[in-house]
Amino acid sequence: MTAPTAAPASEHDTPSTQGWLLLLEASFARLRLGMTVMPTMGLLFGLLLGWQGGPLAPLLVWGGAYLPALLFVWWGHRRYLRDRALQPPQALLPTWTRRVRWLALAHGLGVSLSVPLSLGHGNYEYMLLLHITLAGILAANAAQMSATLAVYRMYFMGAVSGLALIPWAFPGQWPMVLPMTLVMATVIYRSAVNSHRFFVRQVVLEERSRDLAERYREASDTAEATLAEKNHFLTTAAHDLRQPVHAMALLAEAIALNARGQPQIEALLAQWRLSMRSVNHMFDALLDLSRIESGAVALRPAPVPLAVLFDDLRIQFATDAIARGLNLRFHTPPPGAAVLADPALARQSLANLVQNALRYTPQGGVLVGARRRGAHWRLEVWDTGVGVALHEQAQIYEAFYRPEHAWQVHRSGHGLGLAVVARCVALMQARQGLQSRLGKGSCFWIELPAAPPVDQVLQRMPTADMRGTGPLLQGRCLVLDDDPHVLEAWSTLLATWGVQVRLASNAAEAFAQLDTGFAPEAILCDQRLRSGESGFEVLRALLARCPDARGAMVSGEYDSPELQAALDEGYLVLRKPVDVDELHAVLSQWLRPEKNNEISL
């Protein structure tokens, strides 16, 4: 639906029906305002004419006649508001455009009526003042009533009809006054046309802005929904895929305990462990990326001692560096040096950089250090690896991106480590960067705010494998998991360690084991059970039945509310694939070691 006015230059510059209604309302509002001042004008010009000796009544009656006309227009406006609430815009626009046009014509004729009412009674100065006032009113309405040009055109036609009386209003001067008045009227009308175009353009721009905002909101909602769906898929897929990896890890450990002294089998198991570790790293990176993108990571800034951070990384990557034949060195910062950052995100970021450096350094070494830069510490990871070409440095932090030459050096990477670093650094509102030359090595760095010096005590966890030399465990363990392959792997490993194990896939089977008289000292329960039960609720019920037992949750999920509740209540949560050393250490505390028995490896 288009308004009855001059066509815009382009179809795309035409307002919608709702936009034309807004323009009509602006013209209608100006019409009402213009009629409001007319009674005052009639009073003033009537008094002026009477002061000059002319009749007072005609202009007073003229001004007074505007009062009922004004009431009629205000009533019409109320009716318009009622119709707007009841009728669709397509039906409302043509009807009310026609009505407002007729009201504007009537108002224009009413304004021009002041001229014949003054003929023969006012002197030259009076008539000149009257025409100047009428021209001012005409110009003022051109700036507002022209929102709908068809409305202003009708008003203009009525208002300038009084120009026909100029020869009688200015008997001696009309040859000069009439052309000047016509020129002024033309200029005013052209100004009204320009104002109308401005109004139309403003409405079009506002509609485009609203449309863009709405499309942006829809796109944003779609993107957020897609991201949430992707993150949910990654979480679910990671849990499901961790199940077989978890089972393989347990079986590999059980086989290793029985294959000690057989070099060929040990070599195969070592490769098996490395492969599973690579898969596990991929799952961890995917979940880290998913959790950061979904906003599930809460930032908890705290002083992080650099010496403790570096020592943790030294312990974590020492074995990997030795296995690769690389020299891993740490330039320890001064005592008390610390950064203000989220401890988990800072450690994850630096660990990913070290792991990335080791992975893409065929020979030479990796150096981890820290430099003080004003109010910040710059944590740097240097390597003598393959480097990054200049044109690829902007893409290196994108998820799943790997330079072509990187595939030739290390094929098991997934292009996620640096993406996680970028997300962690952005979340901490820190800075990052790299300096690299292809074939000459790289320096990746993270810059974090310096924290006041802190005291730290370096606590190194023992790294010796006590599972092969320590005494057999002695005790009873109940394991709940809905995957039969995982249950079989649990049974094989725990039996190898000397543990009496009972298995269950749901709460009913678990309580049935207790009903047989089995009294577990340790209970390990998966969170996601196919029966639909909450593993945490089942674990609490089992521990209530066995108050002397100790329990832990085992799950491949990371953002489960139940697991977070378990952590908040002080329960131990083991992540799949379970670290066998960690599992053995936990059970060594919960179960009694069997005296005079050792595992011969």
CSV table of C-alpha atoms in Angstrom, one decimal, residues 298-592:
chain,number,residue,atom,x,y,z
A,298,ALA,CA,33.3,-18.7,35.5
A,299,LEU,CA,36.3,-16.4,35.9
A,300,ARG,CA,37.9,-16.5,39.4
A,301,PRO,CA,40.9,-14.3,39.4
A,302,ALA,CA,43.5,-15.0,42.1
A,303,PRO,CA,47.3,-14.6,42.6
A,304,VAL,CA,49.0,-17.5,40.8
A,305,PRO,CA,52.7,-18.1,41.9
A,306,LEU,CA,54.8,-18.5,38.8
A,307,ALA,CA,57.2,-20.9,40.5
A,308,VAL,CA,54.3,-23.2,41.4
A,309,LEU,CA,52.9,-22.9,37.9
A,310,PHE,CA,56.2,-23.7,36.2
A,311,ASP,CA,56.9,-26.6,38.6
A,312,ASP,CA,53.6,-28.2,37.8
A,313,LEU,CA,54.3,-27.9,34.0
A,314,ARG,CA,57.8,-29.3,34.5
A,315,ILE,CA,56.3,-32.4,36.2
A,316,GLN,CA,53.6,-32.7,33.7
A,317,PHE,CA,55.7,-32.6,30.5
A,318,ALA,CA,59.1,-33.9,31.7
A,319,THR,CA,58.4,-37.5,30.6
A,320,ASP,CA,56.9,-36.4,27.3
A,321,ALA,CA,60.0,-34.2,26.5
A,322,ILE,CA,62.4,-37.1,27.4
A,323,ALA,CA,60.4,-39.5,25.2
A,324,ARG,CA,60.7,-37.0,22.3
A,325,GLY,CA,64.4,-36.5,22.8
A,326,LEU,CA,63.9,-32.8,23.5
A,327,ASN,CA,65.5,-30.5,26.1
A,328,LEU,CA,62.7,-29.0,28.2
A,329,ARG,CA,64.0,-26.1,30.3
A,330,PHE,CA,62.3,-23.6,32.6
A,331,HIS,CA,63.7,-20.2,33.5
A,332,THR,CA,62.3,-19.8,37.0
A,333,PRO,CA,61.1,-16.3,37.8
A,334,PRO,CA,62.2,-14.5,41.0
A,335,PRO,CA,60.8,-15.8,44.3
A,336,GLY,CA,57.3,-14.5,45.0
A,337,ALA,CA,56.6,-13.6,41.4
A,338,ALA,CA,52.9,-14.1,40.7
A,339,VAL,CA,50.2,-13.1,38.2
A,340,LEU,CA,46.6,-12.1,38.8
A,341,ALA,CA,44.6,-14.6,36.7
A,342,ASP,CA,42.2,-17.5,36.9
A,343,PRO,CA,44.4,-20.3,38.0
A,344,ALA,CA,42.7,-23.0,35.9
A,345,LEU,CA,42.7,-20.9,32.7
A,346,ALA,CA,46.2,-19.6,33.2
A,347,ARG,CA,47.5,-23.2,33.7
A,348,GLN,CA,45.5,-24.5,30.8
A,349,SER,CA,46.8,-21.8,28.5
A,350,LEU,CA,50.4,-22.2,29.3
A,351,ALA,CA,50.1,-26.0,29.3
A,352,ASN,CA,48.6,-25.9,25.8
A,353,LEU,CA,51.5,-23.7,24.6
A,354,VAL,CA,54.1,-26.1,26.1
A,355,GLN,CA,52.3,-29.1,24.6
A,356,ASN,CA,52.1,-27.4,21.2
A,357,ALA,CA,55.8,-26.6,21.3
A,358,LEU,CA,56.8,-30.1,22.2
A,359,ARG,CA,54.6,-31.5,19.5
A,360,TYR,CA,56.0,-29.4,16.7
A,361,THR,CA,59.7,-29.5,17.6
A,362,PRO,CA,61.4,-32.4,15.9
A,363,GLN,CA,64.7,-31.7,17.5
A,364,GLY,CA,66.3,-29.2,19.9
A,365,GLY,CA,64.3,-28.0,22.9
A,366,VAL,CA,61.7,-25.9,24.5
A,367,LEU,CA,62.2,-23.0,26.9
A,368,VAL,CA,59.5,-21.7,29.3
A,369,GLY,CA,60.2,-18.3,30.9
A,370,ALA,CA,58.8,-15.1,32.3
A,371,ARG,CA,59.7,-11.5,31.7
A,372,ARG,CA,58.5,-8.5,33.7
A,373,ARG,CA,56.9,-5.9,31.4
A,374,GLY,CA,55.9,-2.9,33.6
A,375,ALA,CA,52.8,-4.0,35.5
A,376,HIS,CA,52.6,-7.3,33.7
A,377,TRP,CA,54.4,-10.6,33.4
A,378,ARG,CA,54.9,-12.0,30.0
A,379,LEU,CA,54.9,-15.8,30.0
A,380,GLU,CA,56.9,-17.1,27.0
A,381,VAL,CA,57.3,-20.5,25.4
A,382,TRP,CA,60.2,-20.7,23.0
A,383,ASP,CA,60.9,-23.7,20.8
A,384,THR,CA,63.3,-24.7,18.0
A,385,GLY,CA,60.5,-26.2,16.0
A,386,VAL,CA,59.1,-25.8,12.5
A,387,GLY,CA,57.8,-22.3,13.0
A,388,VAL,CA,54.8,-20.6,11.5
A,389,ALA,CA,54.7,-18.7,8.2
A,390,LEU,CA,53.8,-15.1,8.4
A,391,HIS,CA,50.6,-15.4,6.3
A,392,GLU,CA,49.4,-18.2,8.6
A,393,GLN,CA,50.0,-16.5,12.0
A,394,ALA,CA,46.6,-14.8,11.9
A,395,GLN,CA,44.8,-18.1,11.5
A,396,ILE,CA,46.8,-20.2,13.9
A,397,TYR,CA,44.4,-19.6,16.8
A,398,GLU,CA,41.4,-20.8,14.9
A,399,ALA,CA,39.8,-24.1,15.9
A,400,PHE,CA,40.8,-27.1,13.8
A,401,TYR,CA,43.3,-25.0,11.8
A,402,ARG,CA,46.7,-26.6,11.2
A,403,PRO,CA,49.4,-25.3,8.8
A,404,GLU,CA,50.2,-27.7,6.0
A,405,HIS,CA,53.8,-28.3,7.2
A,406,ALA,CA,52.5,-29.1,10.7
A,407,TRP,CA,50.8,-32.2,9.3
A,408,GLN,CA,54.2,-33.4,8.1
A,409,VAL,CA,55.7,-33.1,11.5
A,410,HIS,CA,52.9,-34.4,13.7
A,411,ARG,CA,49.8,-36.1,12.4
A,412,SER,CA,48.0,-36.7,15.6
A,413,GLY,CA,47.2,-33.1,16.5
A,414,HIS,CA,43.7,-31.8,16.1
A,415,GLY,CA,44.2,-28.0,15.8
A,416,LEU,CA,42.4,-27.3,19.1
A,417,GLY,CA,45.2,-26.4,21.6
A,418,LEU,CA,45.8,-22.9,20.4
A,419,ALA,CA,42.1,-22.2,19.9
A,420,VAL,CA,41.6,-23.1,23.6
A,421,VAL,CA,44.5,-20.7,24.5
A,422,ALA,CA,42.9,-17.9,22.5
A,423,ARG,CA,39.5,-18.4,24.3
A,424,CYS,CA,41.1,-18.6,27.7
A,425,VAL,CA,43.2,-15.4,27.1
A,426,ALA,CA,40.1,-13.6,25.8
A,427,LEU,CA,38.1,-14.7,28.9
A,428,MET,CA,40.8,-13.4,31.2
A,429,GLN,CA,41.0,-10.1,29.2
A,430,ALA,CA,44.7,-10.7,28.8
A,431,ARG,CA,47.0,-10.3,25.8
A,432,GLN,CA,48.7,-12.9,23.6
A,433,GLY,CA,51.0,-13.1,20.6
A,434,LEU,CA,53.7,-14.9,18.8
A,435,GLN,CA,57.0,-14.3,17.0
A,436,SER,CA,57.9,-17.0,14.5
A,437,ARG,CA,59.8,-17.7,11.3
A,438,LEU,CA,59.1,-20.7,9.2
A,439,GLY,CA,61.8,-23.3,9.9
A,440,LYS,CA,63.4,-21.2,12.7
A,441,GLY,CA,61.2,-21.8,15.7
A,442,SER,CA,58.6,-19.8,17.5
A,443,CYS,CA,57.9,-17.8,20.7
A,444,PHE,CA,54.3,-17.9,21.9
A,445,TRP,CA,53.5,-15.5,24.8
A,446,ILE,CA,50.7,-14.6,27.2
A,447,GLU,CA,50.8,-11.3,29.1
A,448,LEU,CA,49.0,-11.2,32.5
A,449,PRO,CA,48.8,-8.5,35.2
A,450,ALA,CA,51.4,-8.9,37.9
A,451,ALA,CA,50.1,-9.7,41.4
A,452,PRO,CA,51.8,-8.7,44.7
A,453,PRO,CA,54.6,-11.1,45.7
A,454,VAL,CA,53.2,-14.2,47.4
A,455,ASP,CA,54.8,-16.9,49.5
A,456,GLN,CA,54.5,-20.4,48.0
A,457,VAL,CA,55.4,-23.9,49.1
A,458,LEU,CA,56.1,-26.1,46.1
A,459,GLN,CA,54.3,-29.4,46.7
A,460,ARG,CA,55.5,-32.1,44.3
A,461,MET,CA,53.3,-35.1,43.9
A,462,PRO,CA,55.3,-38.4,43.9
A,463,THR,CA,55.6,-39.7,40.4
A,464,ALA,CA,56.9,-43.2,41.1
A,465,ASP,CA,54.6,-46.0,39.9
A,466,MET,CA,53.8,-47.8,43.1
A,467,ARG,CA,51.2,-50.1,41.5
A,468,GLY,CA,53.8,-52.6,40.4
A,469,THR,CA,55.8,-52.8,43.6
A,470,GLY,CA,53.4,-52.2,46.4
A,471,PRO,CA,51.2,-54.8,48.2
A,472,LEU,CA,48.0,-56.0,46.7
A,473,LEU,CA,44.9,-54.1,47.7
A,474,GLN,CA,42.5,-55.9,50.0
A,475,GLY,CA,38.8,-54.9,50.2
A,476,ARG,CA,35.5,-54.9,48.5
A,477,CYS,CA,34.3,-52.5,45.8
A,478,LEU,CA,30.9,-52.0,44.1
A,479,VAL,CA,31.0,-50.5,40.6
A,480,LEU,CA,27.9,-49.1,38.8
A,481,ASP,CA,28.1,-48.4,35.1
A,482,ASP,CA,25.5,-48.9,32.3
A,483,ASP,CA,28.1,-50.1,29.7
A,484,PRO,CA,28.8,-53.8,30.0
A,485,HIS,CA,32.2,-53.4,28.3
A,486,VAL,CA,33.2,-50.8,30.9
A,487,LEU,CA,32.0,-53.1,33.7
A,488,GLU,CA,34.1,-55.9,32.4
A,489,ALA,CA,37.2,-53.7,32.2
A,490,TRP,CA,36.5,-52.5,35.8
A,491,SER,CA,36.3,-56.1,37.0
A,492,THR,CA,39.5,-57.2,35.2
A,493,LEU,CA,41.6,-54.3,36.6
A,494,LEU,CA,40.3,-54.3,40.2
A,495,ALA,CA,40.6,-58.1,40.4
A,496,THR,CA,44.2,-57.8,39.2
A,497,TRP,CA,44.8,-55.3,42.1
A,498,GLY,CA,43.4,-57.9,44.5
A,499,VAL,CA,40.0,-56.1,45.0
A,500,GLN,CA,36.8,-58.1,45.5
A,501,VAL,CA,34.5,-56.4,43.0
A,502,ARG,CA,30.7,-56.6,42.4
A,503,LEU,CA,29.1,-55.0,39.3
A,504,ALA,CA,25.7,-53.3,38.7
A,505,SER,CA,24.2,-51.4,35.9
A,506,ASN,CA,21.4,-49.7,37.8
A,507,ALA,CA,20.2,-49.0,41.4
A,508,ALA,CA,18.1,-52.1,41.6
A,509,GLU,CA,21.1,-54.4,40.7
A,510,ALA,CA,23.3,-52.5,43.2
A,511,PHE,CA,20.9,-52.9,46.1
A,512,ALA,CA,20.4,-56.6,45.1
A,513,GLN,CA,24.2,-57.0,45.6
A,514,LEU,CA,23.9,-55.5,49.1
A,515,ASP,CA,20.9,-57.8,49.9
A,516,THR,CA,23.2,-60.8,49.3
A,517,GLY,CA,25.4,-59.6,52.2
A,518,PHE,CA,28.1,-57.9,50.2
A,519,ALA,CA,29.4,-55.0,52.2
A,520,PRO,CA,31.5,-52.7,50.0
A,521,GLU,CA,34.2,-50.5,51.4
A,522,ALA,CA,34.4,-48.4,48.2
A,523,ILE,CA,31.6,-47.5,45.7
A,524,LEU,CA,32.3,-46.2,42.2
A,525,CYS,CA,29.3,-44.9,40.4
A,526,ASP,CA,28.8,-43.6,36.9
A,527,GLN,CA,26.7,-40.4,36.6
A,528,ARG,CA,24.7,-41.2,33.4
A,529,LEU,CA,22.8,-44.5,33.8
A,530,ARG,CA,20.5,-45.7,31.0
A,531,SER,CA,17.8,-46.4,33.4
A,532,GLY,CA,17.3,-42.7,33.7
A,533,GLU,CA,18.5,-42.6,37.3
A,534,SER,CA,20.9,-40.0,38.6
A,535,GLY,CA,24.2,-41.7,39.5
A,536,PHE,CA,24.7,-39.1,42.3
A,537,GLU,CA,21.4,-39.9,43.8
A,538,VAL,CA,22.1,-43.6,43.6
A,539,LEU,CA,25.5,-43.1,45.2
A,540,ARG,CA,24.1,-41.2,48.1
A,541,ALA,CA,21.4,-43.9,48.6
A,542,LEU,CA,24.1,-46.6,48.6
A,543,LEU,CA,26.3,-44.7,51.1
A,544,ALA,CA,23.3,-44.2,53.3
A,545,ARG,CA,22.8,-48.0,53.3
A,546,CYS,CA,26.6,-48.6,53.8
A,547,PRO,CA,27.7,-45.8,56.2
A,548,ASP,CA,31.3,-47.3,56.5
A,549,ALA,CA,31.9,-47.2,52.7
A,550,ARG,CA,33.6,-44.5,50.7
A,551,GLY,CA,32.2,-43.3,47.4
A,552,ALA,CA,33.2,-41.5,44.2
A,553,MET,CA,31.5,-40.4,41.1
A,554,VAL,CA,32.9,-41.5,37.7
A,555,SER,CA,31.8,-39.7,34.6
A,556,GLY,CA,32.9,-38.4,31.2
A,557,GLU,CA,30.7,-35.3,31.6
A,558,TYR,CA,32.1,-32.0,32.7
A,559,ASP,CA,29.2,-29.6,33.1
A,560,SER,CA,26.6,-31.8,34.7
A,561,PRO,CA,24.8,-30.0,37.6
A,562,GLU,CA,24.8,-33.3,39.5
A,563,LEU,CA,28.6,-33.6,39.3
A,564,GLN,CA,28.9,-30.0,40.4
A,565,ALA,CA,26.6,-30.7,43.3
A,566,ALA,CA,28.7,-33.8,44.2
A,567,LEU,CA,31.9,-31.6,44.2
A,568,ASP,CA,30.1,-29.0,46.3
A,569,GLU,CA,29.2,-31.6,48.9
A,570,GLY,CA,32.7,-32.9,49.1
A,571,TYR,CA,32.4,-36.1,47.0
A,572,LEU,CA,35.3,-37.2,44.9
A,573,VAL,CA,34.7,-37.0,41.1
A,574,LEU,CA,36.9,-39.0,38.7
A,575,ARG,CA,36.8,-38.1,35.0
A,576,LYS,CA,36.8,-40.7,32.3
A,577,PRO,CA,39.1,-42.0,31.1
A,578,VAL,CA,40.2,-42.5,34.7
A,579,ASP,CA,43.8,-41.9,35.4
A,580,VAL,CA,44.9,-45.3,36.7
A,581,ASP,CA,47.6,-43.9,39.0
A,582,GLU,CA,45.0,-41.6,40.6
A,583,LEU,CA,42.5,-44.5,40.9
A,584,HIS,CA,45.1,-46.7,42.6
A,585,ALA,CA,46.1,-43.9,45.0
A,586,VAL,CA,42.5,-43.4,46.0
A,587,LEU,CA,41.7,-47.1,46.5
A,588,SER,CA,45.0,-47.4,48.5
A,589,GLN,CA,43.6,-44.9,50.9
A,590,TRP,CA,40.1,-46.5,51.1
A,591,LEU,CA,41.0,-50.2,51.1
A,592,ARG,CA,43.4,-52.1,53.3
